[in-house]
Tab-separated table of C-alpha atoms in Angstrom:
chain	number	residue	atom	x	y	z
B	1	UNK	CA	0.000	0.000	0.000
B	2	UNK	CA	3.089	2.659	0.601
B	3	UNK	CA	4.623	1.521	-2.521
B	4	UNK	CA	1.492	2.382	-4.173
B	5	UNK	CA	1.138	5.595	-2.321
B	6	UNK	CA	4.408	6.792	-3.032
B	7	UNK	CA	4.194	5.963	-6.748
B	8	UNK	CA	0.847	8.505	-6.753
B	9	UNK	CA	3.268	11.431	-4.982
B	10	UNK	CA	6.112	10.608	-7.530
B	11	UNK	CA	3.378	11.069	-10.123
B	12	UNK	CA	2.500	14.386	-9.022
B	13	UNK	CA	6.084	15.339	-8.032
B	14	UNK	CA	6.679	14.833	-12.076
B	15	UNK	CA	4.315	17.614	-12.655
B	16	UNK	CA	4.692	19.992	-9.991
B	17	UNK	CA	8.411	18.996	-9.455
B	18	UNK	CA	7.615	19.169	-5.665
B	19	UNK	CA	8.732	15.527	-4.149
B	20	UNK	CA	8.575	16.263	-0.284
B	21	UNK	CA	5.084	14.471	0.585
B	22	UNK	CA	6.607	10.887	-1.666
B	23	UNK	CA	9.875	11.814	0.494
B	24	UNK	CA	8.094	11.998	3.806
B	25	UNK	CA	6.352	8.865	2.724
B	26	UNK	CA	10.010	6.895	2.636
B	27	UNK	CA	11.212	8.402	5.921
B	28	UNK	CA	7.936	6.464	7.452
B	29	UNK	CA	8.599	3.214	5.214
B	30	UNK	CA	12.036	3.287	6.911
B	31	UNK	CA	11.113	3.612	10.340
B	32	UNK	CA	8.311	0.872	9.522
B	33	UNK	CA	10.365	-1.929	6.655
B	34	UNK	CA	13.778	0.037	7.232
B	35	UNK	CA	15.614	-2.948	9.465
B	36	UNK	CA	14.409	-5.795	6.946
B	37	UNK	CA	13.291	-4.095	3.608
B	38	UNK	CA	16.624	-3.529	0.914
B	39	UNK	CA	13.645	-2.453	-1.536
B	40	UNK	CA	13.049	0.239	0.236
B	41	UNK	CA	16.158	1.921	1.137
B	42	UNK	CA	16.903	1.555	-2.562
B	43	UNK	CA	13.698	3.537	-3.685
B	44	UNK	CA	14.777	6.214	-1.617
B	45	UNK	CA	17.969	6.563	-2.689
B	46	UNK	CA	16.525	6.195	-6.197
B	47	UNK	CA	14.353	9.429	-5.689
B	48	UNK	CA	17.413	11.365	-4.060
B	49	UNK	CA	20.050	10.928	-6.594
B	50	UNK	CA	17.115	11.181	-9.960
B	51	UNK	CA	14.465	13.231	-8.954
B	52	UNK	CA	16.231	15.720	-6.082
B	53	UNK	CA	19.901	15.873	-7.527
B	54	UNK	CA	20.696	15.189	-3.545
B	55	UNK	CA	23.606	12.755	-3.924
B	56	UNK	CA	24.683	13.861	-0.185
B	57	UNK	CA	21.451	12.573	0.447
B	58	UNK	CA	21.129	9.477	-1.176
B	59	UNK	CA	24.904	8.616	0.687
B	60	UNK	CA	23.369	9.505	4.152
B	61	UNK	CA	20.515	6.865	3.275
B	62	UNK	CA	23.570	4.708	2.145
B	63	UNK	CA	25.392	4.881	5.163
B	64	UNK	CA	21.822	4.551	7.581
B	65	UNK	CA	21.230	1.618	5.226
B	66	UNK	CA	24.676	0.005	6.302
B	67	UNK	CA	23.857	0.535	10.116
B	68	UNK	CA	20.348	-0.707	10.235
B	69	UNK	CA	19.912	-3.853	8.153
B	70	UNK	CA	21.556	-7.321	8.502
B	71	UNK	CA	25.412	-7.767	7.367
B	72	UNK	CA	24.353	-9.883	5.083
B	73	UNK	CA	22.696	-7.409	3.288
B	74	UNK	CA	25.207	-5.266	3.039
B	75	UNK	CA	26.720	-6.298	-0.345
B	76	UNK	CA	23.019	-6.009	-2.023
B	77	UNK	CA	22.822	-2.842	-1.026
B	78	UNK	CA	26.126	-1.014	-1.845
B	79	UNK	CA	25.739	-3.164	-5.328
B	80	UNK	CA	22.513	-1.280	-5.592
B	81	UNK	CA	23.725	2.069	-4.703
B	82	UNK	CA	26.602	1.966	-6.798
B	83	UNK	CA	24.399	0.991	-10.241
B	84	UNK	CA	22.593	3.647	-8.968
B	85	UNK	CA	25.192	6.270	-8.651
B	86	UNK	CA	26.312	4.911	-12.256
B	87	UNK	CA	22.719	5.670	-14.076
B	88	UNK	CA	21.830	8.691	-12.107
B	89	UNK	CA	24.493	10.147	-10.453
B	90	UNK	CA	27.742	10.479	-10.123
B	91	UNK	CA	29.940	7.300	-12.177
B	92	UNK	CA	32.811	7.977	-10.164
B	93	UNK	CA	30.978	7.182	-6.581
B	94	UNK	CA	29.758	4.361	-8.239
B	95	UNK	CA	32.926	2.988	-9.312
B	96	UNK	CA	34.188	3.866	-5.738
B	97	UNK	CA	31.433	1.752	-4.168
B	98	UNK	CA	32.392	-0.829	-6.828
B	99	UNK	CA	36.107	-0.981	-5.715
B	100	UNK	CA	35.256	-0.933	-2.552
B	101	UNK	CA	33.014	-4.046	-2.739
B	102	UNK	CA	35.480	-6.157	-4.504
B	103	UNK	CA	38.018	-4.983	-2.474
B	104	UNK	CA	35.915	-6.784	0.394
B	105	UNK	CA	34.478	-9.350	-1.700
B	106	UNK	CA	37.097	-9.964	-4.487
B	107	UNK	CA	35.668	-14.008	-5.308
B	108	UNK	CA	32.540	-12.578	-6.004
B	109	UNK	CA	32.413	-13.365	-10.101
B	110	UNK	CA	28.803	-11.505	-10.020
B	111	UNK	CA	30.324	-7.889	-8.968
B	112	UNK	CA	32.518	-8.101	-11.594
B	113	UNK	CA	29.928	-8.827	-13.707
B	114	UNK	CA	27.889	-6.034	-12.666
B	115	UNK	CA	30.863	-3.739	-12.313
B	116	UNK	CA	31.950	-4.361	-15.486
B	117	UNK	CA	28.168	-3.913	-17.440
B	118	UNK	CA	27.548	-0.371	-15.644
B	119	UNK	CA	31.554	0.612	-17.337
B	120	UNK	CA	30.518	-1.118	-20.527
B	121	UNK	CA	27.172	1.571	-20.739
B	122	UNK	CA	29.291	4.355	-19.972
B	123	UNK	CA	32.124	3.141	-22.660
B	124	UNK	CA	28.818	3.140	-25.573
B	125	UNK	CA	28.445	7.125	-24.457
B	126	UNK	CA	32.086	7.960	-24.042
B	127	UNK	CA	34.829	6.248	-25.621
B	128	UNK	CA	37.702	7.220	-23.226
B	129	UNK	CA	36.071	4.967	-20.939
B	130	UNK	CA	37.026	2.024	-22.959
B	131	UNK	CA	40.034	1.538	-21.066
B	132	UNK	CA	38.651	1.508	-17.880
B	133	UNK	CA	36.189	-1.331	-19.332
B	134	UNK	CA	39.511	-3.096	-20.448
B	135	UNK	CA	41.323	-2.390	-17.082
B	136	UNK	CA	38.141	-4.549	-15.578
B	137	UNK	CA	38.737	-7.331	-18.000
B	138	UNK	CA	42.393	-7.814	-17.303
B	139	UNK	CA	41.526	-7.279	-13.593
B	140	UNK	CA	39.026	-10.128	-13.378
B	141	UNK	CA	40.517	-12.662	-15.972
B	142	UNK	CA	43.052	-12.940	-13.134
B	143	UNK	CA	40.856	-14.197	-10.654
B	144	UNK	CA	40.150	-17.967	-10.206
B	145	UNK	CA	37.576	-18.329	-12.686
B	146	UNK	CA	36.074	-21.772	-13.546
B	147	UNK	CA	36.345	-22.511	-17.276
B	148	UNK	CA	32.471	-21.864	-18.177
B	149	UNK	CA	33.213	-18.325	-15.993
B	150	UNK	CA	36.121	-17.699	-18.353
B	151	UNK	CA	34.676	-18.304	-21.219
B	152	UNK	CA	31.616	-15.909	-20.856
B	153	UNK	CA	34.109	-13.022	-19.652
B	154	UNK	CA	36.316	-13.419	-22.689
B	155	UNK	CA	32.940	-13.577	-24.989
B	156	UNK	CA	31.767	-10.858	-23.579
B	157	UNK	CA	35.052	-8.828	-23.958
B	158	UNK	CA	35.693	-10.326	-27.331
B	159	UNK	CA	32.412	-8.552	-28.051
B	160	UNK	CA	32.846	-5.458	-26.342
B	161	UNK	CA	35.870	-5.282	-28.609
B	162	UNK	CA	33.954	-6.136	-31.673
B	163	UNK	CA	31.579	-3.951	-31.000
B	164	UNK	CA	33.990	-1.110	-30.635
B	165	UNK	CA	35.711	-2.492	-34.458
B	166	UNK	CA	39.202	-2.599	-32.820
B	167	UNK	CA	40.628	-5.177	-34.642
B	168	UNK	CA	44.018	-5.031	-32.492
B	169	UNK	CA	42.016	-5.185	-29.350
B	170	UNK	CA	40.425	-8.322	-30.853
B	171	UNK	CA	43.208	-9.972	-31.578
B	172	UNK	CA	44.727	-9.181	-27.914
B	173	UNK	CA	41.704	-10.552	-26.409
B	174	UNK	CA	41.682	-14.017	-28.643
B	175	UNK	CA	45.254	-14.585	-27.924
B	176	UNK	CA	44.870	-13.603	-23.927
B	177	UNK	CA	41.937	-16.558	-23.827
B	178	UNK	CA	44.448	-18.933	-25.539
B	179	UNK	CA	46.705	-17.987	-22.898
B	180	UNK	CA	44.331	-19.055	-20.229
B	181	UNK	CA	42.920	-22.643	-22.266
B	182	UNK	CA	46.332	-23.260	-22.438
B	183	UNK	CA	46.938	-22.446	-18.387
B	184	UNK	CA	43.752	-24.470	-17.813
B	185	UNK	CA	44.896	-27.634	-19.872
B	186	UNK	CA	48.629	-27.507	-18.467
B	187	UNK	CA	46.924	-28.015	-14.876
């Protein structure tokens, strides 16, 4: 029923550009669903950072976020926060978050995966970023990676390569998975 509630203030906020009644609706969501409800904290960031421009905001609600719900939502949330900071906000934060998660985290294959998607839509807009995207690749075809994990992260550079018609980069990727088949079969 507050999800649907708040949706109806959003609604309005979109015309009148006034947010503050779907704004007081989260702060009472959060006192209610705040200590079990990701969804929620998430929303409200969501309406800080897109709506409100208020990234100070949205990284108070971060931080709140971190103190009130279970550890082992913690990862969920930051993953959340940083895609969010990547589509609406500030890419930088995001990739902070990002580096920060790994950094506690590093065998998590899905990060990277996520990490790596959110550089890949930035690299389509702006194609100085396509080294940071490569950066990523090199960074996670390091990890322990089982051979079906390896092979979808050097498809999905290969294509991101492709994609990009950089024929040397191609090449550089095809021979770097070589590289690890080879590794994999010497073992």
């Amino acid at each position: 029923m507050h999800q649907r509630l708040v949706s109806i203030y959003l609604a309005k906020g979109e015309e009148s550009g006034d947010y503050e009644k779907a704004e007081e609706l989260y702060k009472v969501m959060l006192k209610k669903f705040g200590s079990s409800n990701v969804s929620v904290w998430i929303a409200y960031g969501a309406l800080l950072l897109e709506k409100k421009n208020d990234s100070e905001g949205a990284h108070e609600i971060l931080a709140k976020a971190l103190q009130v719900l279970p550890k082992r939502d913690n990862v969920e949330v930051v993953r959340k926060f940083a895609q969010l900071e990547f589509n609406k906000g500030d890419p930088e934060q995001g990739r902070s978050l990002f580096e920060g998660l790994l950094a506690d985290v590093p065998k998590r294959i899905d990060l990277w995966n996520v990490y790596i998607d959110q550089e890949m839509k930035i690299a389509r807009e702006n194609v100085e970023n396509k080294k940071k995207v490569e950066e990523l690749f090199e960074r996670v075809i390091t990890k322990k990676l089982t051979r079906k994990q390896a092979k979808y992260f050097f498809g999905k550079w290969l294509a991101f390569e492709e994609l990009n018609e950089d024929n040397k980069a191609v090449e550089y990727v095809k021979s770097k998975a070589a590289e690890f088949a080879q590794k994999l079969s010497d073992k």
